[in-house]
Amino acid sequence: MAAPCFFSRLWRAALALLALGSLAASQIEDQAKQFFRSGHTNNWAVLVCTSRFWFNYRHVANTLSVYRSVKRLGIPDSHIVLMLADDMACNARNPKPATVFSHKNMELNVYGDDVEVDYRSYEVTVENFLRVLTGRIPPSTPRSKRLLSDDRSNILIYMTGHGGNGFLKFQDSEEITNIELADAFEQMWQKRRYNELLFIIDTCQGASMYERFYSPNIMALASSQVGEDSLSHQPDPAIGVHLMDRYTFYVLEFLEEINPASQTNMNDLFQVCPKSLCVSTPGHRTDLFQRDPKHVLITDFFGSVRKVEITTETLSLQRDSQITESSYKEDRMDEELMEPLKYAEQLPVAQIIHQALLAEVWTLPSAPCGMLGSRSWPATFTGSVLQLVTSPVHVLSQSSELHKVQF
Amino acid sequence: MGLLSDPVRRRALARIVLRLNTPLCVLSYVAGIAWFLALAFPPLTQRTYMSENAMGSTMVEEQFVGGDRAQGFARDFAAHQRKSRALPVAWLERMMRSVGLEVYTQSFSRKLPFPDETHERFMVSGTNVYGILRAPRAASTESLVLTVPCGPDSTNSQAVGLLLALAAHFRGQIYWAKDIIFLVTEHDLMGTEAWLEAYHDVNVTGMQSSPLQGRAGAIQAAVALELNSDVVTSLDVTVEGLNGQLPNLDLLNLFQTFCQKGGLLCTLQGKGLQTLLLMVLRQASGRPHGPHGLFLRYRVEALTLRGINSFRQYKYDLVTVGKALEGMFRKLNHLLERLHQSFFLYLLPALSRFVSIGVYMPATGFLLLVLGLKALELWMQLHEVGVSPQEAGGSPNPGPPLPGAQGVSLASLLAPVLISQAMGLALYILPVLGQHVAVQHFPVAEAEAVVLTLLAIYVAGLALPHNTHRVVSSQAPDRGWMALKLVALIYLALQLGCIALTNFSLGFLLAATMVPAAALTSPHGPRPFYAALLMLTSPAAILLGSLFLWRELQEVPLSLAEGWQLFLTALAQGVLEHHTYGALLFPLLALGLYPCWLLFWNVLFWK
């Protein structure tokens, strides 16, 4: 009597445990899915101000405001390439030397004392900008001036200055066209220099600059449409110039609310600065981006968030070698095919996407916990306390590669 | 054959031109005058706007509060000047140094061609005092100038006071990127000319000026200030400079923006058409109407601001004027290049409206077209009448005398031209050269001697035709006057065209008055009427007429006697300014237009 009772109880307990376990497993599956949602492991930012001269004070203030936000949210100076004309703070006309203000009445000094400008003054040229993006940099370039991104990097590119329909003026002497920019991004894609790219531009007729993009995983925002001017925000009578542009001012206000733990997504960023505040109509482009913008967090691009999930369950992470094998095979095939491609016949997006879908490498085992297969990835952790931390691992591996580069 | 080489067609064309000539001329003249008058009204005027991006649309906050200090300085300056009867140089040096500027002086002297009422000696000498405020964080490559002209008749002490107070205020700011020069000149414009010549190291007017010890880089802009009282009801701005040069319109736009901002009433004399005509007259006179006129020669954009104390109710004190100046200088500080984005040639019907050169030039074009049409008619008459074989080889130069009654010899044309030109040369040289002789023989002062000699030679020229005929052999009497008139018309058209390009107002004024007389003149027809018309449109009469018009427009009409006095003064000043500043009105009239007019006079009295 006691034995069958006991066994039935045990059996029921085991069933309950299994149910709980599967619940927990599904919970942990969700957690893991969240964890690998974005697919990037490091963040970079390239912030470019393309104007010089005292009356373009607002462009420098724009760029420095974004720089400040990006630093606050966690991207270090070593991962930011800041290109500024940098002739505002120490300009003879500046009544408050060594400062650049973004709010009137001198509320906020965005120049601060820890600004690290990588390309300053006359070094901000189209050539340097393109070399930074594509990585074709002479070996003597110092490390701080390089964009050392890889295929797991999310890059934020912010540009501001004077622009027109299809071009952006660099320092009053040259221009970059939207076609050149699109080609630079394509080069970056082919060299696997980014995972996802967010491109923000605050100039007149800014939307024309992202019209020509054709590489995948790019999201773009602009402050005004073609035919519209982006307006400046507020003049400061003590300094005598306009301090900020409207669009960046409201983006800055929006970013001030973001902290590294925010779950605010890109759709909120698209709503920043409606026509009533900005006078121009901001635009955005998401057709090249694979994820849904409402699943893309602001901190995916503006911050550098170390993801930590603590769980008591074990989870085996398997690399889906089938897809990787096939992808490797296709890579090799393409190498053999190797024909010179004309501009009009650039690789179509779909083919590239199919070829380079590395995001799906991490698959979850169908059975709950603990199934170690022969094809499991060597780095599967088992243990009572499972800490799924991927970024430090990648950083470690990355830094080991980087050490190789140094020597 | 082509239209112009087919003799039959040519004759037909010539007949059309000859038939339609007079109506076309009248129409063209009326169109020119009407176009000019329409320039004062909306479709042809535009609102002014700031073209220079660096000066932008943002305002700066003015912080000048030194009104009392300015008045204190002004009182001291006036007291010192009364004591010493000349510019109190030592006091100025001390004050400028106490305010914190680098002070320098410059002495100059000039031997006048003849002394006039304002300077009763042949030798004028004086000292300029200037202080330089160095930009704290910039290299001294560019500078701005604030200048106050002081003369024996215009004390301008309030302006000096304001200058010193502004210097003290500016010295305390750190945002200057250009040096600022505060200049006080003696003898008004002569001191300014001496300073400018020494600064740019040139010598265009024969001034002896000592070299400058302190320099500050290329001058980007200058503002001249003339204040007579410590409260003003409005600020008047003058833009016309020497020989009709104008500053870049952006400087005027800047001034107007700050006037609007400070609520200061800023005026340009007159309203609507009145303003336009006043500006035309001022520009035509070619006088520098203030120190700014002399700066313009060196392509330094400059303005003169005059404080007016009239019977309006609302008065502004020195602080308001000081704030406007501070704002202007702060905005000029933002400049990276010389002002070049806006117009250099324009007319101002009002302070906030302008007419650009592309819109006003056709007026003169229409007037000169009349001369062209008349010349064409004469040319055709000279070569058309007669049988066809003769006209095939018609060359512009009536060179060797053609057989028959056709051509006119060069000699017979050259003589009147040379004699008229000689008369003009005499008009130009003799008055100044012969003044001492005149003073010995007549009880007049040197200035009066010059003017009277001028008038005497002018009138003597009227007697010419009776004499030239003895020189010229009347080969073909009828052809002779036509050829002479043709040459005179082309000469006049060329001169007026060239003048209108550089000084539109002068060109238009002369064209509007001289063209009808020139077109109508001929020996046949009512001689007294034509003589009267020609007399009324001679250069001297135009000068007299414009003086009356000018005073009429300023609402201070002249009686005949006053007008004549003013006329004599104007003549003396014209000659003097030509010698001291290089004004070109006197040589243009004497060497260019007077001989041309004499040719028409000769045509009228052709026998």
XYZ file of C-alpha atoms in Angstrom, chain B:
607
model
C 22.601 89.500 -101.764
C 22.493 90.227 -98.047
C 20.447 92.910 -96.429
C 23.290 95.304 -95.865
C 25.267 94.730 -98.987
C 22.380 94.962 -101.422
C 22.268 98.611 -102.482
C 18.560 98.569 -103.228
C 17.707 97.067 -99.883
C 20.142 99.370 -98.169
C 18.457 102.363 -99.623
C 15.089 101.023 -98.491
C 16.424 100.380 -95.018
C 17.983 103.812 -94.922
C 14.701 105.406 -95.917
C 12.888 103.562 -93.108
C 15.449 104.608 -90.571
C 15.345 108.202 -91.715
C 11.571 108.294 -91.596
C 11.229 106.697 -88.183
C 14.191 108.373 -86.595
C 12.536 111.237 -84.812
C 9.671 109.230 -83.271
C 12.113 106.559 -82.155
C 14.353 109.142 -80.548
C 11.510 110.760 -78.699
C 10.186 107.398 -77.579
C 13.583 106.270 -76.398
C 14.184 109.431 -74.433
C 10.790 109.283 -72.775
C 11.311 105.593 -71.989
C 14.638 106.357 -70.343
C 13.237 109.079 -68.125
C 10.145 107.065 -67.272
C 12.242 104.010 -66.395
C 14.345 106.110 -64.071
C 11.350 107.595 -62.327
C 9.834 104.140 -61.939
C 12.911 102.958 -60.069
C 11.560 104.331 -56.836
C 8.527 102.069 -56.833
C 7.857 98.458 -55.962
C 8.212 96.230 -58.954
C 11.685 97.546 -59.626
C 12.873 97.770 -56.029
C 13.713 94.842 -53.811
C 13.787 94.411 -50.087
C 17.303 94.330 -48.687
C 18.581 91.121 -47.162
C 21.773 89.978 -45.525
C 23.875 88.057 -47.994
C 26.936 87.309 -45.930
C 26.563 83.975 -44.196
C 29.165 84.694 -41.569
C 27.241 87.673 -40.283
C 24.183 85.532 -40.124
C 20.794 86.176 -38.756
C 21.570 85.833 -35.099
C 21.747 88.787 -32.888
C 24.203 89.407 -30.143
C 23.538 90.837 -26.755
C 24.872 94.325 -26.389
C 26.223 95.234 -22.999
C 27.412 98.774 -23.442
C 26.451 100.986 -20.523
C 29.043 103.698 -20.681
C 26.748 106.608 -21.522
C 27.870 108.755 -18.619
C 31.486 107.963 -19.201
C 31.064 108.992 -22.829
C 29.576 112.300 -21.815
C 32.392 112.909 -19.367
C 34.959 112.294 -22.064
C 33.050 114.537 -24.439
C 32.982 117.438 -21.996
C 36.699 117.140 -21.329
C 37.457 116.975 -25.004
C 35.371 120.034 -25.792
C 37.046 121.993 -23.004
C 40.528 121.069 -24.158
C 39.712 121.850 -27.722
C 38.382 125.281 -26.862
C 41.572 125.981 -24.961
C 43.993 124.877 -27.666
C 41.982 125.713 -30.796
C 43.310 122.563 -32.432
C 42.985 118.876 -31.702
C 44.110 118.243 -28.092
C 46.585 115.567 -29.073
C 48.258 115.060 -25.709
C 44.950 114.717 -23.900
C 43.692 112.215 -26.468
C 46.861 110.178 -26.173
C 46.563 110.110 -22.414
C 42.909 109.122 -22.476
C 43.387 106.377 -25.010
C 46.304 104.977 -23.076
C 44.281 105.011 -19.860
C 41.536 103.081 -21.593
C 44.073 100.456 -22.554
C 44.853 100.971 -26.237
C 48.187 101.161 -28.016
C 48.368 104.805 -28.998
C 50.156 106.351 -31.959
C 50.088 109.733 -33.628
C 50.698 110.819 -37.158
C 51.402 114.277 -38.436
C 50.585 115.425 -41.927
C 50.737 118.573 -43.986
C 49.411 119.619 -47.328
C 49.960 122.601 -49.530
C 46.571 123.505 -50.934
C 46.313 124.750 -54.532
C 44.423 127.737 -53.199
C 42.997 128.525 -49.781
C 39.235 128.416 -49.417
C 36.888 129.585 -46.668
C 37.460 126.651 -44.384
C 41.228 126.673 -44.602
C 42.430 130.204 -44.874
C 46.060 129.342 -45.436
C 47.900 127.647 -48.196
C 49.467 125.142 -45.826
C 47.303 122.833 -43.806
C 48.963 120.682 -41.201
C 47.637 118.584 -38.401
C 47.977 115.484 -36.306
C 45.924 112.327 -36.254
C 45.669 110.251 -33.111
C 44.758 106.597 -33.191
C 44.684 103.756 -30.728
C 44.778 100.063 -31.570
C 42.956 97.457 -29.550
C 44.741 94.197 -30.226
C 42.677 91.047 -30.481
C 43.550 88.991 -27.431
C 43.732 85.576 -29.044
C 44.202 86.203 -32.719
C 47.094 87.240 -34.920
C 46.792 90.830 -36.075
C 45.951 90.044 -39.654
C 42.698 91.942 -40.004
C 41.233 95.026 -38.449
C 38.136 97.187 -38.142
C 38.141 100.971 -37.850
C 35.958 103.368 -35.872
C 36.787 106.905 -36.879
C 35.676 110.323 -35.739
C 36.625 113.272 -37.932
C 37.313 116.507 -36.047
C 37.616 119.806 -37.745
C 37.805 123.456 -36.812
C 34.141 123.988 -37.632
C 32.634 120.697 -36.521
C 33.628 119.915 -32.977
C 32.185 116.428 -32.909
C 33.052 116.140 -29.226
C 30.193 113.793 -28.387
C 31.452 111.382 -30.988
C 34.925 111.481 -29.480
C 33.432 110.805 -26.064
C 31.485 107.851 -27.397
C 34.564 106.565 -29.180
C 36.571 106.560 -25.947
C 33.775 104.956 -23.953
C 33.342 102.250 -26.581
C 37.085 101.672 -26.594
C 37.001 101.166 -22.840
C 34.124 98.708 -23.170
C 35.649 96.800 -26.057
C 38.923 96.487 -24.214
C 37.207 94.446 -21.557
C 35.904 91.798 -23.950
C 37.819 88.746 -25.038
C 35.917 87.780 -28.133
C 37.657 90.037 -30.643
C 39.213 88.206 -33.549
C 40.290 91.348 -35.373
C 42.142 94.398 -34.125
C 40.066 97.535 -33.720
C 41.517 100.911 -34.583
C 40.008 104.013 -32.979
C 40.966 106.966 -35.142
C 40.510 110.672 -34.437
C 41.512 112.840 -37.372
C 42.197 116.511 -37.594
C 40.936 118.723 -40.391
C 38.126 116.278 -41.123
C 38.704 114.465 -44.347
C 42.200 115.673 -44.981
C 43.404 113.926 -41.875
C 41.552 110.782 -42.903
C 43.164 110.867 -46.326
C 46.614 111.321 -44.799
C 46.088 108.405 -42.454
C 44.787 106.133 -45.171
C 47.630 106.947 -47.509
C 50.196 106.266 -44.838
C 48.431 103.066 -43.777
C 48.399 101.670 -47.274
C 51.771 103.173 -48.122
C 50.649 104.995 -51.248
C 50.708 108.608 -52.306
C 47.860 109.508 -54.607
C 47.098 113.063 -53.661
C 50.385 114.698 -52.885
C 49.851 114.693 -49.160
C 52.904 114.710 -46.973
C 52.169 112.350 -44.155
C 54.584 110.873 -41.706
C 54.752 107.094 -41.820
C 52.629 105.194 -39.317
C 54.340 103.504 -36.448
C 51.572 101.149 -35.551
C 49.674 99.004 -38.004
C 47.021 96.412 -37.532
C 46.524 94.349 -40.628
C 44.149 94.663 -43.568
C 41.103 96.780 -42.799
C 37.876 94.859 -43.335
C 35.331 97.571 -42.584
C 35.138 101.060 -41.152
C 32.457 103.152 -39.475
C 32.681 106.931 -39.207
C 30.697 108.739 -36.573
C 29.548 112.337 -36.407
C 27.545 113.433 -33.402
C 26.802 116.986 -32.449
C 24.666 116.566 -29.390
C 24.341 114.072 -26.609
C 20.820 113.114 -27.533
C 19.777 112.178 -31.021
C 16.379 111.739 -32.549
C 17.641 109.722 -35.449
C 20.802 108.388 -37.034
C 21.377 109.343 -40.612
C 23.521 107.133 -42.765
C 25.531 108.213 -45.799
C 26.800 105.711 -48.312
C 27.951 107.714 -51.326
C 31.677 108.142 -51.481
C 34.388 109.670 -53.578
C 33.580 109.577 -57.270
C 30.304 107.894 -56.574
C 31.732 104.705 -55.090
C 29.446 102.823 -52.778
C 30.153 100.371 -49.959
C 28.931 96.818 -50.117
C 25.212 96.701 -49.453
C 25.700 94.191 -46.651
C 27.212 96.866 -44.445
C 24.094 98.947 -44.832
C 21.953 95.901 -44.163
C 23.912 95.272 -40.986
C 23.364 98.823 -39.821
C 19.695 98.650 -40.592
C 19.283 95.356 -38.717
C 20.810 96.828 -35.592
C 18.702 99.925 -35.870
C 15.614 97.784 -35.976
C 16.804 95.711 -33.076
C 17.578 98.623 -30.830
C 14.483 100.517 -31.823
C 16.715 103.313 -33.015
C 15.307 105.469 -35.730
C 17.605 105.309 -38.695
C 17.009 107.389 -41.710
C 18.027 108.036 -45.203
C 17.041 111.553 -46.170
C 13.685 111.939 -47.829
C 11.136 109.343 -48.836
C 10.528 107.384 -52.002
C 11.423 109.248 -55.138
C 12.898 112.079 -53.089
C 15.408 109.731 -51.487
C 16.313 108.271 -54.817
C 16.898 111.682 -56.381
C 18.919 112.856 -53.411
C 21.090 109.797 -53.643
C 21.530 110.310 -57.364
C 22.562 113.906 -56.836
C 24.976 113.037 -54.055
C 26.520 110.232 -56.043
C 26.772 112.394 -59.138
C 28.638 115.113 -57.284
C 31.431 112.636 -56.621
C 32.272 114.247 -53.301
C 33.236 112.122 -50.353
C 30.325 112.867 -48.061
C 32.190 111.820 -44.989
C 35.361 109.917 -44.065
C 33.846 106.731 -45.391
C 34.086 108.084 -48.919
C 37.858 108.062 -48.688
C 37.988 104.552 -47.264
C 36.110 103.218 -50.266
C 38.994 103.967 -52.598
C 41.006 101.292 -50.838
C 38.066 98.909 -51.080
C 37.394 99.123 -47.379
C 33.626 99.025 -46.887
C 32.652 102.043 -44.834
C 29.672 104.081 -43.714
C 29.216 107.445 -42.075
C 26.655 107.749 -39.330
C 25.403 111.179 -38.429
C 23.331 111.852 -35.354
C 20.501 114.259 -36.025
C 18.815 116.200 -33.279
C 15.569 117.453 -34.717
C 12.265 118.353 -33.181
C 10.927 114.860 -32.882
C 9.589 113.791 -29.559
C 11.461 110.610 -28.833
C 15.151 111.040 -28.170
C 17.848 108.429 -27.812
C 20.897 108.844 -25.683
C 24.476 107.861 -26.274
C 23.954 104.413 -24.796
C 21.584 103.423 -27.582
C 23.951 104.654 -30.249
C 26.789 102.908 -28.456
C 24.843 99.655 -28.351
C 24.104 99.824 -32.058
C 27.790 100.349 -32.767
C 28.773 97.552 -30.410
C 26.394 95.179 -32.145
C 27.725 96.158 -35.554
C 31.306 95.627 -34.529
C 30.530 92.326 -32.900
C 28.914 91.087 -36.087
C 31.736 92.442 -38.238
C 34.036 90.501 -35.953
C 32.465 87.295 -37.266
C 33.570 88.005 -40.814
C 36.038 85.608 -42.338
C 36.415 87.293 -45.704
C 35.927 90.802 -46.992
C 32.337 91.745 -47.651
C 31.712 90.631 -51.192
C 28.474 88.692 -51.265
C 26.124 91.608 -51.722
C 25.859 94.360 -54.303
C 28.504 97.009 -54.908
C 26.419 99.055 -57.332
C 22.898 99.964 -56.305
C 20.487 102.802 -55.690
C 18.516 103.291 -52.485
C 14.942 104.535 -52.677
C 14.665 103.772 -48.958
C 16.831 102.351 -46.225
C 15.365 98.888 -46.582
C 14.869 98.847 -50.340
C 17.397 98.894 -53.114
C 17.642 98.798 -56.888
C 20.426 96.733 -58.374
C 22.530 97.683 -61.357
C 20.852 95.249 -63.692
C 17.590 97.049 -63.143
C 18.687 100.672 -63.371
C 21.146 100.510 -66.255
C 18.550 100.334 -69.038
C 17.527 103.904 -68.192
C 20.868 105.222 -69.382
C 20.831 102.762 -72.224
C 17.650 104.280 -73.593
C 19.069 107.772 -73.350
C 22.277 106.890 -75.128
C 20.271 105.107 -77.783
C 18.955 108.515 -78.826
C 22.479 109.655 -79.547
C 23.163 106.489 -81.454
C 20.060 106.875 -83.575
C 20.854 110.476 -84.367
C 24.385 109.567 -85.312
C 23.084 106.815 -87.569
C 20.722 109.230 -89.251
C 23.509 111.727 -89.881
C 25.758 109.008 -91.201
C 23.134 107.906 -93.637
C 22.424 111.426 -94.728
C 26.099 112.021 -95.319
C 26.507 108.929 -97.444
C 23.067 108.252 -98.772
C 22.183 111.224 -100.842
C 23.417 110.976 -104.394
C 23.955 108.225 -106.887
C 24.522 104.648 -105.839
C 28.107 103.986 -107.042
C 29.390 106.538 -104.569
C 27.912 104.915 -101.466
C 29.312 101.473 -102.020
C 32.681 102.394 -100.665
C 31.534 104.460 -97.693
C 34.177 104.191 -94.963
C 33.736 105.660 -91.505
C 36.655 107.973 -91.947
C 36.117 110.838 -94.293
C 39.764 110.608 -95.289
C 40.998 111.986 -98.535
C 38.521 114.382 -100.063
C 36.288 112.629 -102.562
C 35.751 114.191 -105.914
C 32.659 116.265 -106.052
C 30.643 117.549 -103.145
C 30.745 114.348 -101.114
C 33.407 114.052 -98.506
C 34.541 116.347 -95.777
C 38.218 116.759 -95.172
C 39.772 115.590 -91.987
C 41.410 118.912 -91.464
C 38.160 120.745 -91.421
C 36.817 118.431 -88.746
C 39.959 118.248 -86.738
C 40.249 121.960 -86.242
C 37.063 122.523 -84.222
C 37.742 119.400 -82.197
C 41.265 120.472 -81.335
C 40.249 123.997 -80.546
C 37.454 122.825 -78.219
C 39.798 120.437 -76.502
C 42.326 123.227 -76.074
C 39.614 125.347 -74.493
C 38.866 122.513 -72.097
C 42.530 122.191 -71.243
C 42.679 125.896 -70.555
C 39.639 125.576 -68.320
C 41.374 122.827 -66.417
C 44.814 124.332 -65.991
C 44.531 128.092 -66.081
C 42.377 128.922 -63.029
C 44.737 127.377 -60.469
C 47.844 128.357 -62.364
C 46.846 131.919 -62.932
C 45.367 132.738 -59.555
C 48.357 134.720 -58.388
C 48.309 136.824 -61.528
C 44.619 137.431 -61.033
C 45.106 138.396 -57.386
C 47.732 140.946 -58.349
C 45.490 142.628 -60.852
C 42.107 142.381 -59.147
C 41.058 142.930 -55.518
C 39.862 139.381 -54.909
C 40.926 136.483 -52.709
C 42.603 133.450 -54.267
C 39.540 131.252 -54.112
C 37.414 133.889 -55.795
C 40.133 134.426 -58.372
C 40.068 130.782 -59.291
C 36.316 130.708 -59.640
C 36.152 133.882 -61.640
C 38.890 132.715 -63.998
C 36.940 129.508 -64.451
C 33.811 131.363 -65.385
C 35.697 133.731 -67.640
C 37.264 130.955 -69.676
C 33.942 129.163 -69.833
C 32.195 132.185 -71.263
C 35.101 132.886 -73.613
C 34.501 129.519 -75.134
C 31.066 130.659 -76.162
C 32.616 133.178 -78.488
C 34.549 130.505 -80.303
C 32.418 129.784 -83.335
C 32.982 133.228 -84.698
C 36.675 132.584 -84.612
C 36.942 129.029 -85.758
C 35.341 129.794 -89.015
C 38.311 131.871 -89.966
C 40.464 128.791 -89.485
C 38.257 126.325 -91.208
C 37.879 126.569 -94.921
C 34.317 126.086 -95.887
C 34.728 123.335 -98.382
C 31.317 121.814 -98.212
C 29.237 123.915 -95.856
C 26.310 121.589 -95.547
C 28.323 118.437 -95.103
C 30.652 120.143 -92.700
C 28.255 120.637 -89.840
C 26.772 117.174 -90.302
C 30.149 115.547 -90.040
C 31.044 117.683 -87.036
C 27.765 116.865 -85.354
C 28.310 113.172 -86.056
C 31.714 113.288 -84.425
C 30.321 115.260 -81.499
C 27.461 112.816 -80.988
C 29.750 109.812 -80.967
C 32.155 111.605 -78.631
C 29.335 112.456 -76.251
C 27.887 108.959 -76.372
C 31.269 107.403 -75.599
C 31.927 109.733 -72.720
C 28.513 109.357 -71.182
C 28.651 105.599 -71.604
C 31.973 105.352 -69.813
C 30.849 107.676 -67.048
C 27.590 105.803 -66.555
C 29.429 102.544 -66.049
C 31.402 103.765 -63.076
C 29.117 106.460 -61.727
C 25.615 105.798 -62.943
C 24.117 108.870 -61.321
C 26.498 111.281 -63.000
C 26.088 109.565 -66.336
C 22.326 109.570 -66.135
C 22.085 113.160 -64.997
C 24.317 114.405 -67.772
C 22.596 112.234 -70.343
C 19.120 113.324 -69.300
C 20.023 116.967 -69.711
C 22.484 116.979 -72.594
C 20.947 114.428 -74.910
C 17.918 116.424 -76.119
C 19.998 119.501 -76.807
C 22.667 117.482 -78.531
C 20.153 115.647 -80.682
C 18.248 118.762 -81.692
C 21.144 121.096 -82.463
C 21.545 122.133 -86.058
C 22.368 125.358 -87.844
C 19.018 125.324 -89.608
C 16.008 126.006 -87.488
C 15.151 128.495 -84.752
C 18.647 129.564 -83.727
C 17.773 131.521 -80.548
C 15.700 128.641 -79.227
C 18.431 126.122 -79.839
C 21.007 128.476 -78.378
C 18.959 128.867 -75.221
C 18.453 125.118 -74.965
C 22.136 124.460 -75.420
C 23.059 127.089 -72.860
C 20.645 125.623 -70.365
C 22.198 122.198 -70.783
C 25.809 123.204 -70.654
C 27.797 121.557 -67.849
C 27.856 124.695 -65.727
C 24.123 125.191 -66.046
C 23.542 121.545 -65.141
C 25.598 122.081 -62.013
C 23.576 125.157 -61.115
C 20.316 123.386 -61.793
C 21.222 120.363 -59.722
C 22.166 122.575 -56.798
C 18.719 124.140 -56.882
C 17.122 120.718 -57.205
C 19.161 119.377 -54.327
C 18.145 122.116 -52.004
C 14.555 121.812 -53.160
C 14.564 118.108 -52.315
C 16.020 118.799 -48.915
C 13.120 121.170 -48.336
C 15.423 124.168 -47.944
C 14.726 126.022 -51.159
C 17.167 128.632 -52.404
C 16.658 132.116 -53.613
C 18.503 133.134 -56.767
C 21.233 135.055 -54.996
C 21.823 132.283 -52.488
C 21.880 129.834 -55.330
C 24.511 131.791 -57.190
C 26.671 131.994 -54.061
C 26.324 128.291 -53.535
C 27.228 127.740 -57.156
C 30.447 129.684 -56.803
C 31.303 127.790 -53.624
C 30.579 124.515 -55.355
C 32.927 125.425 -58.192
C 35.709 126.267 -55.783
C 35.149 123.109 -53.809
C 35.097 121.006 -56.935
C 38.499 122.271 -57.990
C 39.870 121.957 -54.471
C 38.620 118.431 -53.990
C 40.096 117.396 -57.263
C 43.491 118.506 -56.041
C 43.236 117.260 -52.485
C 41.344 113.978 -52.813
C 41.447 113.180 -56.489
C 37.753 113.754 -57.164
C 37.073 113.402 -60.849
C 34.084 115.622 -61.461
C 36.094 118.727 -62.301
C 38.415 117.074 -64.861
C 35.527 115.169 -66.407
C 33.531 118.293 -66.929
C 36.447 120.473 -67.974
C 38.373 118.076 -70.182
C 35.603 115.848 -71.399
C 32.136 117.325 -71.457
C 32.887 120.994 -71.941
C 34.828 120.443 -75.204
C 32.075 118.136 -76.399
C 29.475 120.742 -75.589
C 31.557 123.353 -77.397
C 31.448 121.204 -80.520
C 27.674 121.352 -80.428
C 27.888 125.078 -79.920
C 30.067 125.213 -83.016
C 27.549 123.184 -84.964
C 24.793 125.546 -83.900
C 26.637 128.579 -85.204
C 27.858 126.999 -88.365
C 27.834 129.319 -91.309
